[in-house]
């Protein structure tokens, strides 16, 4: 759907008229990201991150395809083919750093995009499907990033693969069989490396497909906005082009500036030096950590150190290993339920004083989890991650539903126009609803 | 079935009865379904360990040079195996622990060969998520229970390589092995 006042595509050049009749692709673009797509006039910079995420996906696909022209997925040569890219291939160092730092940039952008959604209630009706598809994208991104990190076959690659595939062995009964099936062996080896490469090449295109669905779903209700009040009349919107092409373009320039600063001046700042040591199945590095974007979830995994037993007995209900794995996956899966856990009819955190407090508490909690996840498995980090993990689930299952039920929101503006201009002529003229 | 229903079934093309076309549709869809499922079999099972990975292999380890209190890391199926020569103190520590205190109750006897209680031979693969625990090399931390310590998520094993603390569910696995001579162990 688009709003009734959307500009209509009118090709002028005869060639474009001809094309429009045969394959209306320019019309499609015009209505999707052109002057034919009306967008709320008050979007702030938090709404830039969707387009930035799309741009990151393009960076990853382009740099990835060229890296694959030089990389070899065999345990004998994977590490040296990576070094060959770094030292011998023309511009290879830059392409590899662009891809590795591109993954980090992608996660920075997507985390901003997700936390924008948390704050502004973007997941609420009628945008649940956009949100659900977003969570699917996030899960696919995590799988892709994990498998990509295995490819250079350094120490962190190998032990990351060992630990993460080991998660599946926690599943009762079928776990060990599943684990061997995933690896094609008893420990990560050639079979695993090869299939990870195959899937790492495939998944970004699956992500691309889901992103198309995500944006399709977005274009049905159109974007929400910082007030969370839906579009009412033409004065609430501006055409996407030139207004948001310009705003997104500016955001993109700022993003590229920061990304290039990382890429050219601190290309290894986010990487782990141990990954420049070839994989050694006999020796686990003293301190293994995943990439920074997995830290909060890794901390939740490690927070479970004791079995769940029937109190005062030794009868184990759920072993610690399974508890940790379940908790780690639930930490993301709970997002699927978010549209139904937050029952407040008010979308935007701007008008929800209590929600705002718990929102920032959650942000701090996730940062604390992230910090612990990147630290060694020692006290005090284990205890801190236990408290922070408990709070994380408390937030979603108890605090958020309670706050939505009990808080009194502040008054909403009548319309987007009123919130921007202080008054809305159309509103005063229009008959009361 | 009532009389009329039976009559309808028997009479192809009857107003509400089962038509020949219904049969063809069900048969065609079933055949396609069975075909699709059959195609899944090779697609899924190709990912399972291949014949060369499964091929039996064994490793011989000379243990004559391992003094009491020392341990070495051998390689079996590309995975580490810990061969440890326990001291009398370590043996008595392991024997002291009541089985009721153990997450995966087993005695040191059950985990070693008869008359060879001082030779503790286990896989060097943490039963949590598969890291190689520390404690074989000189100066490596052995954890609170004097056995092995896994640096990944802090699992602690005792002097019989039994899990005592941390997230791992099981004791370190004892592989199949035999003493092919008093000083040589054949693993696998
Ligand atoms: C490859 C990754 C992704 C891409 C390319 C992408 C792209 C976009 C784009 C272009 C928009 C419109 C612009 C904007 O509102 O910022 C959007 C909106 C949205 N996205 Fe994503 N997205 C991605 C991942 C995610 C994830 C992981 C989530 C949530 C878990 C998510 C949730 C949403 C929601 C709820 C909206 C609607 C926001 C609103 O209208 O207020 N997206 N996305
Ligand atoms: S792998 Fe050893 S504690 Fe997790």
mmCIF file of C-alpha atoms and ligand atoms in Angstrom, chain A residues 43 46-55 57 106 110 113-114 116-117 120-123 127 130-138 141 207 211 214-215 218 222-225 335, ligand 1:
data_model
loop_
_atom_site.group_PDB
_atom_site.id
_atom_site.type_symbol
_atom_site.label_atom_id
_atom_site.label_comp_id
_atom_site.label_asym_id
_atom_site.label_seq_id
_atom_site.Cartn_x
_atom_site.Cartn_y
_atom_site.Cartn_z
ATOM 1 C CA UNK A 43 12.128 10.530 10.814
ATOM 2 C CA UNK A 46 17.852 6.348 13.870
ATOM 3 C CA UNK A 47 15.880 5.581 10.712
ATOM 4 C CA UNK A 48 19.087 5.627 8.660
ATOM 5 C CA UNK A 49 20.261 2.269 9.904
ATOM 6 C CA UNK A 50 18.022 0.134 7.699
ATOM 7 C CA UNK A 51 19.543 1.579 4.544
ATOM 8 C CA UNK A 52 23.003 1.353 6.116
ATOM 9 C CA UNK A 53 22.421 -2.326 6.896
ATOM 10 C CA UNK A 54 21.489 -2.874 3.264
ATOM 11 C CA UNK A 55 24.681 -1.119 2.234
ATOM 12 C CA UNK A 57 25.158 -6.404 3.009
ATOM 13 C CA UNK A 106 27.269 -4.629 9.794
ATOM 14 C CA UNK A 110 22.098 -3.836 12.891
ATOM 15 C CA UNK A 113 18.619 -0.776 14.011
ATOM 16 C CA UNK A 114 17.290 -3.328 16.528
ATOM 17 C CA UNK A 116 15.854 1.691 17.504
ATOM 18 C CA UNK A 117 13.045 -0.858 17.155
ATOM 19 C CA UNK A 120 10.304 3.306 19.287
ATOM 20 C CA UNK A 121 8.115 0.204 19.530
ATOM 21 C CA UNK A 122 8.634 -0.474 15.827
ATOM 22 C CA UNK A 123 7.731 -4.123 16.431
ATOM 23 C CA UNK A 127 4.627 -3.912 11.795
ATOM 24 C CA UNK A 130 8.739 -6.606 9.576
ATOM 25 C CA UNK A 131 10.087 -7.312 13.034
ATOM 26 C CA UNK A 132 9.770 -11.100 12.813
ATOM 27 C CA UNK A 133 11.581 -11.121 9.481
ATOM 28 C CA UNK A 134 14.205 -8.877 11.064
ATOM 29 C CA UNK A 135 14.853 -11.438 13.803
ATOM 30 C CA UNK A 136 15.177 -14.133 11.120
ATOM 31 C CA UNK A 137 17.731 -11.944 9.335
ATOM 32 C CA UNK A 138 19.637 -11.492 12.573
ATOM 33 C CA UNK A 141 23.620 -13.050 10.074
ATOM 34 C CA UNK A 207 19.665 -12.915 3.776
ATOM 35 C CA UNK A 211 15.643 -8.465 3.354
ATOM 36 C CA UNK A 214 11.401 -7.323 5.146
ATOM 37 C CA UNK A 215 11.122 -4.252 2.953
ATOM 38 C CA UNK A 218 7.606 -2.460 5.517
ATOM 39 C CA UNK A 222 5.050 2.358 5.643
ATOM 40 C CA UNK A 223 7.680 3.414 8.186
ATOM 41 C CA UNK A 224 6.709 4.303 11.716
ATOM 42 C CA UNK A 225 8.262 7.492 13.126
ATOM 43 C CA UNK A 335 12.452 -11.220 20.419
HETATM 44 C C1 LIG C 1 20.431 -7.249 6.714
HETATM 45 C C2 LIG C 1 19.813 -6.701 7.692
HETATM 46 C C3 LIG C 1 18.688 -5.676 7.600
HETATM 47 C C4 LIG C 1 18.392 -4.810 6.594
HETATM 48 C C5 LIG C 1 19.139 -4.636 5.278
HETATM 49 C C6 LIG C 1 17.228 -4.059 7.013
HETATM 50 C C7 LIG C 1 16.613 -3.060 6.261
HETATM 51 C C8 LIG C 1 15.598 -2.223 6.693
HETATM 52 C C9 LIG C 1 15.193 -1.019 6.049
HETATM 53 C C10 LIG C 1 15.794 -0.440 4.751
HETATM 54 C C11 LIG C 1 14.187 -0.453 6.796
HETATM 55 C C12 LIG C 1 13.506 0.906 6.585
HETATM 56 C C13 LIG C 1 14.415 2.016 7.152
HETATM 57 C C14 LIG C 1 14.475 2.052 8.661
HETATM 58 O O1 LIG C 1 13.403 2.079 9.316
HETATM 59 O O2 LIG C 1 15.614 2.080 9.222
HETATM 60 C C15 LIG C 1 13.929 -1.348 7.898
HETATM 61 C C16 LIG C 1 12.941 -1.163 8.879
HETATM 62 C C17 LIG C 1 12.748 -2.003 9.960
HETATM 63 N N1 LIG C 1 13.579 -3.054 10.372
HETATM 64 FE FE1 LIG C 1 15.165 -3.782 9.319
HETATM 65 N N2 LIG C 1 16.821 -4.490 8.252
HETATM 66 C C18 LIG C 1 17.695 -5.469 8.647
HETATM 67 C C19 LIG C 1 17.651 -6.163 9.850
HETATM 68 C C20 LIG C 1 16.660 -6.000 10.829
HETATM 69 C C21 LIG C 1 16.637 -6.689 12.077
HETATM 70 C C22 LIG C 1 17.702 -7.704 12.546
HETATM 71 C C23 LIG C 1 15.491 -6.274 12.752
HETATM 72 C C24 LIG C 1 14.943 -6.693 14.101
HETATM 73 C C25 LIG C 1 15.266 -7.741 14.780
HETATM 74 C C26 LIG C 1 14.805 -5.315 11.927
HETATM 75 C C27 LIG C 1 13.610 -4.663 12.243
HETATM 76 C C28 LIG C 1 13.049 -3.615 11.509
HETATM 77 C C29 LIG C 1 11.815 -2.919 11.842
HETATM 78 C C30 LIG C 1 10.873 -3.241 13.027
HETATM 79 C C31 LIG C 1 11.621 -1.906 10.874
HETATM 80 C C32 LIG C 1 10.458 -0.885 10.795
HETATM 81 C C33 LIG C 1 10.905 0.352 11.538
HETATM 82 C C34 LIG C 1 9.873 1.437 11.577
HETATM 83 O O3 LIG C 1 9.192 1.660 10.582
HETATM 84 O O4 LIG C 1 9.789 2.084 12.639
HETATM 85 N N3 LIG C 1 15.557 -5.168 10.768
HETATM 86 N N4 LIG C 1 14.810 -2.425 7.829
#
